[in-house]
Amino acid sequence: MIPQRLVLRDFLSYQTLDLDLAGIRAACIWGANGAGKSSLLEAMIWSLWGKSRAVSEEDLIRTGALEAQVRFRFAVGEVSYQVCRTRSRGGGSTVEFQVVVDDRLQSLTGRGLRATQQLIIDRLKLDYDTFLNSAYLRQGRADEFMLRRPAERKQILAEILGLNECDRLAEKARDVARRCKGEIQALERQQSILQKQQQELGDIPAQIAAVTEEWQALQTAAGGDRQHLQALIQRQHQRQQLQQAQEWCRQHLATLTQTLQQTAQQQEQLATQMGEWAEILTRAGAIRAAADRHR
């Protein structure tokens, strides 16, 4: 963590302060007792972890002020962050956490003070106790680490050396290994299924060749069937024509038969009339002689 800028408002003895720390690799803070040297470090610590040497957070508010605020910008690796922590007299504390992207601030603030604080610790990879026992030695508390219980010293050393991070990465690696093992087993099962299917299918190229040959034979047979079908269709057409001609002849024969019957009837009628006329002609002489006698 590299400090870049510290802005104070009504924090301890400072009414306002804007301290640019960008580009400073090493710094020495000096001054008379009570000048506020330690307050600068306390401001950074309080902004990051919300903890300080004060008994109460309200003791951090400058006398006569209603609110104290610290804005602290710092870098972790190549990424810059800014945290702004505020404490109101008689009220509560608020904290905002942001990341600097293209010289603009983007919020990382979580839901609630505790969630945001955990986000800050995650970015720093350093909690308050580890910081006090490693990077920061308070005046009169240089033996802070040695006063800890053995278990606490072990935990602090683990945090400083990053052993907890190693444990976390190791657990993550084990999770990845378990997941990969499961995926490998699934792939092996899938491979076994595919091999079994391949055996069941047999020689695919030979089957394709056989099916192709059969299809060609069917195509050849279908060609002959089409010719035979065309011949049948033509014969059917001729049959229909013959049936139509036969029907016409039948109807014409019926008409001729009816005409012949009518002609025969007419001949009979004419024969009857001719007989009557012949009889009349036979009797014509007698009829004339009788007529002459009566004159």
mmCIF file of C-alpha atoms in Angstrom:
data_model
loop_
_atom_site.group_PDB
_atom_site.id
_atom_site.type_symbol
_atom_site.label_atom_id
_atom_site.label_comp_id
_atom_site.label_asym_id
_atom_site.label_seq_id
_atom_site.Cartn_x
_atom_site.Cartn_y
_atom_site.Cartn_z
ATOM 1 C CA MET A 1 0.000 0.000 0.000
ATOM 2 C CA ILE A 2 1.511 3.338 -1.141
ATOM 3 C CA PRO A 3 -0.050 6.619 0.137
ATOM 4 C CA GLN A 4 -0.847 9.162 -2.589
ATOM 5 C CA ARG A 5 -3.039 11.866 -1.058
ATOM 6 C CA LEU A 6 -4.484 12.669 2.375
ATOM 7 C CA VAL A 7 -7.287 15.206 2.903
ATOM 8 C CA LEU A 8 -8.470 16.023 6.452
ATOM 9 C CA ARG A 9 -11.428 18.048 7.668
ATOM 10 C CA ASP A 10 -11.894 18.677 11.406
ATOM 11 C CA PHE A 11 -9.873 15.589 12.306
ATOM 12 C CA LEU A 12 -8.152 15.846 15.716
ATOM 13 C CA SER A 13 -6.145 19.105 15.685
ATOM 14 C CA TYR A 14 -6.514 19.692 11.926
ATOM 15 C CA GLN A 15 -9.262 21.944 10.636
ATOM 16 C CA THR A 16 -8.358 21.406 6.971
ATOM 17 C CA LEU A 17 -5.415 19.725 5.311
ATOM 18 C CA ASP A 18 -4.706 18.565 1.763
ATOM 19 C CA LEU A 19 -1.451 16.612 1.642
ATOM 20 C CA ASP A 20 -0.174 15.404 -1.755
ATOM 21 C CA LEU A 21 2.069 12.363 -1.307
ATOM 22 C CA ALA A 22 2.289 11.292 -4.953
ATOM 23 C CA GLY A 23 5.806 10.409 -6.053
ATOM 24 C CA ILE A 24 7.240 10.408 -2.529
ATOM 25 C CA ARG A 25 9.214 7.217 -1.935
ATOM 26 C CA ALA A 26 10.289 7.960 1.645
ATOM 27 C CA ALA A 27 9.157 10.696 4.044
ATOM 28 C CA CYS A 28 10.096 11.945 7.510
ATOM 29 C CA ILE A 29 7.518 13.703 9.676
ATOM 30 C CA TRP A 30 9.097 15.946 12.318
ATOM 31 C CA GLY A 31 7.924 18.717 14.575
ATOM 32 C CA ALA A 32 7.332 19.720 18.166
ATOM 33 C CA ASN A 33 5.330 17.622 20.584
ATOM 34 C CA GLY A 34 1.613 18.035 19.989
ATOM 35 C CA ALA A 35 2.114 19.439 16.483
ATOM 36 C CA GLY A 36 -0.015 16.643 14.990
ATOM 37 C CA LYS A 37 2.635 14.331 13.559
ATOM 38 C CA SER A 38 0.984 11.154 14.789
ATOM 39 C CA SER A 39 -2.424 12.513 13.771
ATOM 40 C CA LEU A 40 -1.471 12.171 10.108
ATOM 41 C CA LEU A 41 -0.756 8.466 10.557
ATOM 42 C CA GLU A 42 -3.833 8.032 12.745
ATOM 43 C CA ALA A 43 -5.916 9.622 9.980
ATOM 44 C CA MET A 44 -4.660 7.087 7.432
ATOM 45 C CA ILE A 45 -5.260 4.197 9.823
ATOM 46 C CA TRP A 46 -8.740 5.376 10.794
ATOM 47 C CA SER A 47 -9.772 5.914 7.170
ATOM 48 C CA LEU A 48 -8.672 2.389 6.231
ATOM 49 C CA TRP A 49 -9.831 0.338 9.230
ATOM 50 C CA GLY A 50 -12.109 2.648 11.225
ATOM 51 C CA LYS A 51 -9.949 2.169 14.318
ATOM 52 C CA SER A 52 -7.671 4.546 16.217
ATOM 53 C CA ARG A 53 -5.951 5.142 19.556
ATOM 54 C CA ALA A 54 -8.883 7.324 20.688
ATOM 55 C CA VAL A 55 -11.227 5.925 23.329
ATOM 56 C CA SER A 56 -14.269 7.022 21.329
ATOM 57 C CA GLU A 57 -14.597 7.920 17.665
ATOM 58 C CA GLU A 58 -16.128 11.247 18.686
ATOM 59 C CA ASP A 59 -12.780 12.117 20.257
ATOM 60 C CA LEU A 60 -11.432 12.251 16.690
ATOM 61 C CA ILE A 61 -13.688 15.241 15.881
ATOM 62 C CA ARG A 62 -11.926 18.566 16.286
ATOM 63 C CA THR A 63 -13.131 20.607 19.258
ATOM 64 C CA GLY A 64 -16.015 22.836 18.210
ATOM 65 C CA ALA A 65 -16.728 20.888 15.006
ATOM 66 C CA LEU A 66 -19.719 18.666 14.320
ATOM 67 C CA GLU A 67 -18.123 16.207 11.959
ATOM 68 C CA ALA A 68 -14.714 14.776 11.083
ATOM 69 C CA GLN A 69 -13.798 13.455 7.653
ATOM 70 C CA VAL A 70 -10.722 11.809 6.153
ATOM 71 C CA ARG A 71 -10.214 11.111 2.443
ATOM 72 C CA PHE A 72 -7.241 8.910 1.732
ATOM 73 C CA ARG A 73 -6.022 7.863 -1.717
ATOM 74 C CA PHE A 74 -3.528 5.016 -1.986
ATOM 75 C CA ALA A 75 -2.197 2.492 -4.488
ATOM 76 C CA VAL A 76 -2.027 -1.278 -4.314
ATOM 77 C CA GLY A 77 0.133 -2.513 -7.149
ATOM 78 C CA GLU A 78 -0.903 -0.606 -10.278
ATOM 79 C CA VAL A 79 -4.417 0.235 -9.046
ATOM 80 C CA SER A 80 -5.342 3.364 -7.067
ATOM 81 C CA TYR A 81 -8.178 3.488 -4.540
ATOM 82 C CA GLN A 82 -9.807 6.143 -2.386
ATOM 83 C CA VAL A 83 -11.572 5.721 0.933
ATOM 84 C CA CYS A 84 -13.611 8.482 2.573
ATOM 85 C CA ARG A 85 -14.642 7.942 6.192
ATOM 86 C CA THR A 86 -16.878 10.385 8.118
ATOM 87 C CA ARG A 87 -17.903 10.566 11.786
ATOM 88 C CA SER A 88 -20.685 12.867 13.052
ATOM 89 C CA ARG A 89 -20.912 14.059 16.633
ATOM 90 C CA GLY A 90 -23.813 12.282 18.279
ATOM 91 C CA GLY A 91 -24.356 10.303 15.090
ATOM 92 C CA GLY A 92 -22.727 7.406 13.305
ATOM 93 C CA SER A 93 -19.916 6.688 10.885
ATOM 94 C CA THR A 94 -20.044 6.300 7.125
ATOM 95 C CA VAL A 95 -17.444 5.021 4.705
ATOM 96 C CA GLU A 96 -17.180 5.166 0.921
ATOM 97 C CA PHE A 97 -14.757 3.024 -1.069
ATOM 98 C CA GLN A 98 -13.834 3.834 -4.666
ATOM 99 C CA VAL A 99 -11.398 2.760 -7.359
ATOM 100 C CA VAL A 100 -9.676 5.172 -9.756
ATOM 101 C CA VAL A 101 -10.281 4.305 -13.423
ATOM 102 C CA ASP A 102 -9.036 6.717 -16.104
ATOM 103 C CA ASP A 103 -8.776 9.512 -13.499
ATOM 104 C CA ARG A 104 -12.409 8.944 -12.522
ATOM 105 C CA LEU A 105 -13.781 7.406 -9.339
ATOM 106 C CA GLN A 106 -15.976 4.315 -9.524
ATOM 107 C CA SER A 107 -17.794 3.158 -6.409
ATOM 108 C CA LEU A 108 -16.893 -0.113 -4.710
ATOM 109 C CA THR A 109 -18.949 0.633 -1.599
ATOM 110 C CA GLY A 110 -20.755 -2.432 -0.307
ATOM 111 C CA ARG A 111 -24.089 -2.800 1.434
ATOM 112 C CA GLY A 112 -23.384 -1.511 4.893
ATOM 113 C CA LEU A 113 -20.326 -0.471 6.860
ATOM 114 C CA ARG A 114 -19.134 -4.007 7.598
ATOM 115 C CA ALA A 115 -19.337 -5.147 3.969
ATOM 116 C CA THR A 116 -17.431 -2.087 2.764
ATOM 117 C CA GLN A 117 -14.775 -2.562 5.458
ATOM 118 C CA GLN A 118 -14.227 -6.145 4.335
ATOM 119 C CA LEU A 119 -13.796 -4.959 0.740
ATOM 120 C CA ILE A 120 -11.070 -2.559 1.864
ATOM 121 C CA ILE A 121 -9.276 -5.311 3.810
ATOM 122 C CA ASP A 122 -9.520 -7.643 0.813
ATOM 123 C CA ARG A 123 -7.857 -5.044 -1.424
ATOM 124 C CA LEU A 124 -5.138 -4.285 1.131
ATOM 125 C CA LYS A 125 -4.685 -7.960 2.070
ATOM 126 C CA LEU A 126 -3.900 -6.588 5.526
ATOM 127 C CA ASP A 127 -6.091 -6.221 8.613
ATOM 128 C CA TYR A 128 -5.710 -3.742 11.483
ATOM 129 C CA ASP A 129 -3.903 -6.032 13.944
ATOM 130 C CA THR A 130 -1.405 -7.233 11.363
ATOM 131 C CA PHE A 131 -0.649 -3.634 10.379
ATOM 132 C CA LEU A 132 -0.030 -2.588 14.009
ATOM 133 C CA ASN A 133 2.332 -5.502 14.589
ATOM 134 C CA SER A 134 4.315 -5.169 11.392
ATOM 135 C CA ALA A 135 4.409 -1.906 9.458
ATOM 136 C CA TYR A 136 3.376 0.512 12.200
ATOM 137 C CA LEU A 137 5.011 0.876 15.624
ATOM 138 C CA ARG A 138 3.147 3.291 17.864
ATOM 139 C CA GLN A 139 5.012 5.494 20.253
ATOM 140 C CA GLY A 140 5.549 3.582 23.488
ATOM 141 C CA ARG A 141 4.071 0.389 21.966
ATOM 142 C CA ALA A 142 7.096 -1.003 20.122
ATOM 143 C CA ASP A 143 6.639 -4.335 21.935
ATOM 144 C CA GLU A 144 3.054 -4.723 20.713
ATOM 145 C CA PHE A 145 3.925 -7.922 18.885
ATOM 146 C CA MET A 146 5.761 -9.505 21.799
ATOM 147 C CA LEU A 147 2.854 -8.836 24.146
ATOM 148 C CA ARG A 148 0.601 -11.032 22.028
ATOM 149 C CA ARG A 149 -0.152 -14.635 22.913
ATOM 150 C CA PRO A 150 1.754 -17.278 20.914
ATOM 151 C CA ALA A 151 -1.313 -18.190 18.854
ATOM 152 C CA GLU A 152 -1.897 -14.526 18.020
ATOM 153 C CA ARG A 153 1.757 -14.020 17.059
ATOM 154 C CA LYS A 154 1.527 -17.066 14.799
ATOM 155 C CA GLN A 155 -1.601 -15.694 13.147
ATOM 156 C CA ILE A 156 0.006 -12.256 12.664
ATOM 157 C CA LEU A 157 3.113 -13.806 11.108
ATOM 158 C CA ALA A 158 0.895 -15.876 8.813
ATOM 159 C CA GLU A 159 -0.855 -12.690 7.682
ATOM 160 C CA ILE A 160 2.459 -10.862 7.168
ATOM 161 C CA LEU A 161 4.019 -13.721 5.197
ATOM 162 C CA GLY A 162 0.848 -14.288 3.218
ATOM 163 C CA LEU A 163 0.444 -17.835 4.478
ATOM 164 C CA ASN A 164 -3.306 -17.419 4.711
ATOM 165 C CA GLU A 165 -3.324 -16.352 1.085
ATOM 166 C CA CYS A 166 -1.253 -19.416 0.260
ATOM 167 C CA ASP A 167 -3.775 -21.586 2.097
ATOM 168 C CA ARG A 168 -6.593 -19.918 0.215
ATOM 169 C CA LEU A 169 -4.833 -20.441 -3.111
ATOM 170 C CA ALA A 170 -4.044 -24.044 -2.177
ATOM 171 C CA GLU A 171 -7.698 -24.701 -1.377
ATOM 172 C CA LYS A 172 -8.686 -23.035 -4.624
ATOM 173 C CA ALA A 173 -6.164 -25.222 -6.462
ATOM 174 C CA ARG A 174 -7.655 -28.312 -4.797
ATOM 175 C CA ASP A 175 -11.129 -27.201 -5.877
ATOM 176 C CA VAL A 176 -9.889 -26.751 -9.440
ATOM 177 C CA ALA A 177 -8.201 -30.162 -9.309
ATOM 178 C CA ARG A 178 -11.406 -31.807 -8.064
ATOM 179 C CA ARG A 179 -13.417 -30.077 -10.761
ATOM 180 C CA CYS A 180 -10.915 -31.077 -13.449
ATOM 181 C CA LYS A 181 -10.924 -34.649 -12.170
ATOM 182 C CA GLY A 182 -14.704 -34.727 -12.408
ATOM 183 C CA GLU A 183 -14.573 -33.333 -15.944
ATOM 184 C CA ILE A 184 -11.924 -35.898 -16.936
ATOM 185 C CA GLN A 185 -14.076 -38.729 -15.578
ATOM 186 C CA ALA A 186 -17.080 -37.385 -17.473
ATOM 187 C CA LEU A 187 -15.019 -37.178 -20.681
ATOM 188 C CA GLU A 188 -13.746 -40.727 -20.165
ATOM 189 C CA ARG A 189 -17.317 -41.972 -19.756
ATOM 190 C CA GLN A 190 -18.332 -40.109 -22.897
ATOM 191 C CA GLN A 191 -15.354 -41.570 -24.757
ATOM 192 C CA SER A 192 -16.347 -45.070 -23.653
ATOM 193 C CA ILE A 193 -19.892 -44.506 -24.911
ATOM 194 C CA LEU A 194 -18.607 -43.229 -28.257
ATOM 195 C CA GLN A 195 -16.289 -46.216 -28.644
ATOM 196 C CA LYS A 196 -19.167 -48.579 -27.927
ATOM 197 C CA GLN A 197 -21.347 -46.816 -30.475
ATOM 198 C CA GLN A 198 -18.538 -47.001 -33.016
ATOM 199 C CA GLN A 199 -18.256 -50.757 -32.488
ATOM 200 C CA GLU A 200 -22.013 -51.149 -32.871
ATOM 201 C CA LEU A 201 -22.018 -49.165 -36.078
ATOM 202 C CA GLY A 202 -19.215 -51.274 -37.539
ATOM 203 C CA ASP A 203 -17.573 -50.363 -40.834
ATOM 204 C CA ILE A 204 -19.424 -47.195 -41.792
ATOM 205 C CA PRO A 205 -17.695 -46.717 -45.205
ATOM 206 C CA ALA A 206 -18.591 -50.270 -46.265
ATOM 207 C CA GLN A 207 -22.189 -49.747 -45.180
ATOM 208 C CA ILE A 208 -22.336 -46.479 -47.095
ATOM 209 C CA ALA A 209 -20.949 -48.191 -50.220
ATOM 210 C CA ALA A 210 -23.531 -50.988 -49.935
ATOM 211 C CA VAL A 211 -26.377 -48.540 -49.482
ATOM 212 C CA THR A 212 -25.112 -46.501 -52.441
ATOM 213 C CA GLU A 213 -24.979 -49.589 -54.655
ATOM 214 C CA GLU A 214 -28.489 -50.597 -53.615
ATOM 215 C CA TRP A 215 -29.724 -47.088 -54.301
ATOM 216 C CA GLN A 216 -28.192 -47.146 -57.790
ATOM 217 C CA ALA A 217 -29.851 -50.509 -58.475
ATOM 218 C CA LEU A 218 -33.170 -49.107 -57.352
ATOM 219 C CA GLN A 219 -32.627 -46.111 -59.616
ATOM 220 C CA THR A 220 -31.997 -48.442 -62.602
ATOM 221 C CA ALA A 221 -35.057 -50.525 -61.749
ATOM 222 C CA ALA A 222 -37.070 -47.380 -61.331
ATOM 223 C CA GLY A 223 -36.024 -46.292 -64.850
ATOM 224 C CA GLY A 224 -37.408 -49.530 -66.320
ATOM 225 C CA ASP A 225 -40.530 -49.216 -64.211
ATOM 226 C CA ARG A 226 -41.060 -45.699 -65.514
ATOM 227 C CA GLN A 227 -40.900 -46.945 -69.144
ATOM 228 C CA HIS A 228 -43.323 -49.764 -68.353
ATOM 229 C CA LEU A 229 -45.598 -47.281 -66.620
ATOM 230 C CA GLN A 230 -45.569 -45.008 -69.664
ATOM 231 C CA ALA A 231 -46.532 -47.964 -71.873
ATOM 232 C CA LEU A 232 -49.373 -48.879 -69.509
ATOM 233 C CA ILE A 233 -50.587 -45.294 -69.492
ATOM 234 C CA GLN A 234 -50.566 -45.248 -73.308
ATOM 235 C CA ARG A 235 -52.480 -48.532 -73.479
ATOM 236 C CA GLN A 236 -54.977 -47.218 -70.953
ATOM 237 C CA HIS A 237 -55.461 -44.145 -73.113
ATOM 238 C CA GLN A 238 -56.056 -46.324 -76.196
ATOM 239 C CA ARG A 239 -58.500 -48.457 -74.227
ATOM 240 C CA GLN A 240 -60.436 -45.375 -73.198
ATOM 241 C CA GLN A 241 -60.582 -44.262 -76.842
ATOM 242 C CA LEU A 242 -61.882 -47.700 -77.911
ATOM 243 C CA GLN A 243 -64.470 -47.649 -75.141
ATOM 244 C CA GLN A 244 -65.628 -44.229 -76.299
ATOM 245 C CA ALA A 245 -65.877 -45.477 -79.942
ATOM 246 C CA GLN A 246 -67.745 -48.594 -78.790
ATOM 247 C CA GLU A 247 -70.197 -46.472 -76.828
ATOM 248 C CA TRP A 248 -70.758 -44.265 -79.876
ATOM 249 C CA CYS A 249 -71.424 -47.312 -82.063
ATOM 250 C CA ARG A 250 -73.840 -48.725 -79.506
ATOM 251 C CA GLN A 251 -75.773 -45.481 -79.350
ATOM 252 C CA HIS A 252 -75.739 -45.202 -83.194
ATOM 253 C CA LEU A 253 -76.967 -48.813 -83.532
ATOM 254 C CA ALA A 254 -79.797 -48.116 -81.116
ATOM 255 C CA THR A 255 -80.777 -45.090 -83.182
ATOM 256 C CA LEU A 256 -80.692 -47.102 -86.431
ATOM 257 C CA THR A 257 -82.740 -49.904 -84.843
ATOM 258 C CA GLN A 258 -85.386 -47.433 -83.742
ATOM 259 C CA THR A 259 -85.439 -45.873 -87.235
ATOM 260 C CA LEU A 260 -85.775 -49.333 -88.827
ATOM 261 C CA GLN A 261 -88.721 -50.171 -86.577
ATOM 262 C CA GLN A 262 -90.431 -46.927 -87.471
ATOM 263 C CA THR A 263 -89.810 -47.612 -91.207
ATOM 264 C CA ALA A 264 -91.316 -51.113 -90.885
ATOM 265 C CA GLN A 265 -94.420 -49.685 -89.240
ATOM 266 C CA GLN A 266 -94.743 -47.138 -92.011
ATOM 267 C CA GLN A 267 -94.384 -49.933 -94.632
ATOM 268 C CA GLU A 268 -97.192 -51.923 -92.973
ATOM 269 C CA GLN A 269 -99.418 -48.859 -92.963
ATOM 270 C CA LEU A 270 -98.658 -48.234 -96.678
ATOM 271 C CA ALA A 271 -99.361 -51.878 -97.534
ATOM 272 C CA THR A 272 -102.735 -51.672 -95.797
ATOM 273 C CA GLN A 273 -103.625 -48.508 -97.656
ATOM 274 C CA MET A 274 -102.477 -50.024 -100.989
ATOM 275 C CA GLY A 275 -104.714 -53.074 -100.378
ATOM 276 C CA GLU A 276 -107.627 -50.812 -99.700
ATOM 277 C CA TRP A 277 -106.882 -48.813 -102.821
ATOM 278 C CA ALA A 278 -106.548 -52.029 -104.925
ATOM 279 C CA GLU A 279 -109.952 -53.239 -103.698
ATOM 280 C CA ILE A 280 -111.458 -49.912 -104.574
ATOM 281 C CA LEU A 281 -109.884 -50.102 -108.053
ATOM 282 C CA THR A 282 -111.250 -53.647 -108.484
ATOM 283 C CA ARG A 283 -114.759 -52.511 -107.720
ATOM 284 C CA ALA A 284 -114.448 -49.327 -109.755
ATOM 285 C CA GLY A 285 -116.016 -50.864 -112.959
ATOM 286 C CA ALA A 286 -119.036 -52.242 -111.135
ATOM 287 C CA ILE A 287 -119.483 -48.984 -109.293
ATOM 288 C CA ARG A 288 -119.466 -47.049 -112.588
ATOM 289 C CA ALA A 289 -121.956 -49.485 -114.223
ATOM 290 C CA ALA A 290 -124.309 -49.147 -111.288
ATOM 291 C CA ALA A 291 -123.988 -45.459 -111.440
ATOM 292 C CA ASP A 292 -124.859 -45.486 -115.151
ATOM 293 C CA ARG A 293 -128.018 -47.536 -114.551
ATOM 294 C CA HIS A 294 -129.317 -45.117 -112.029
ATOM 295 C CA ARG A 295 -129.041 -42.190 -114.292
#
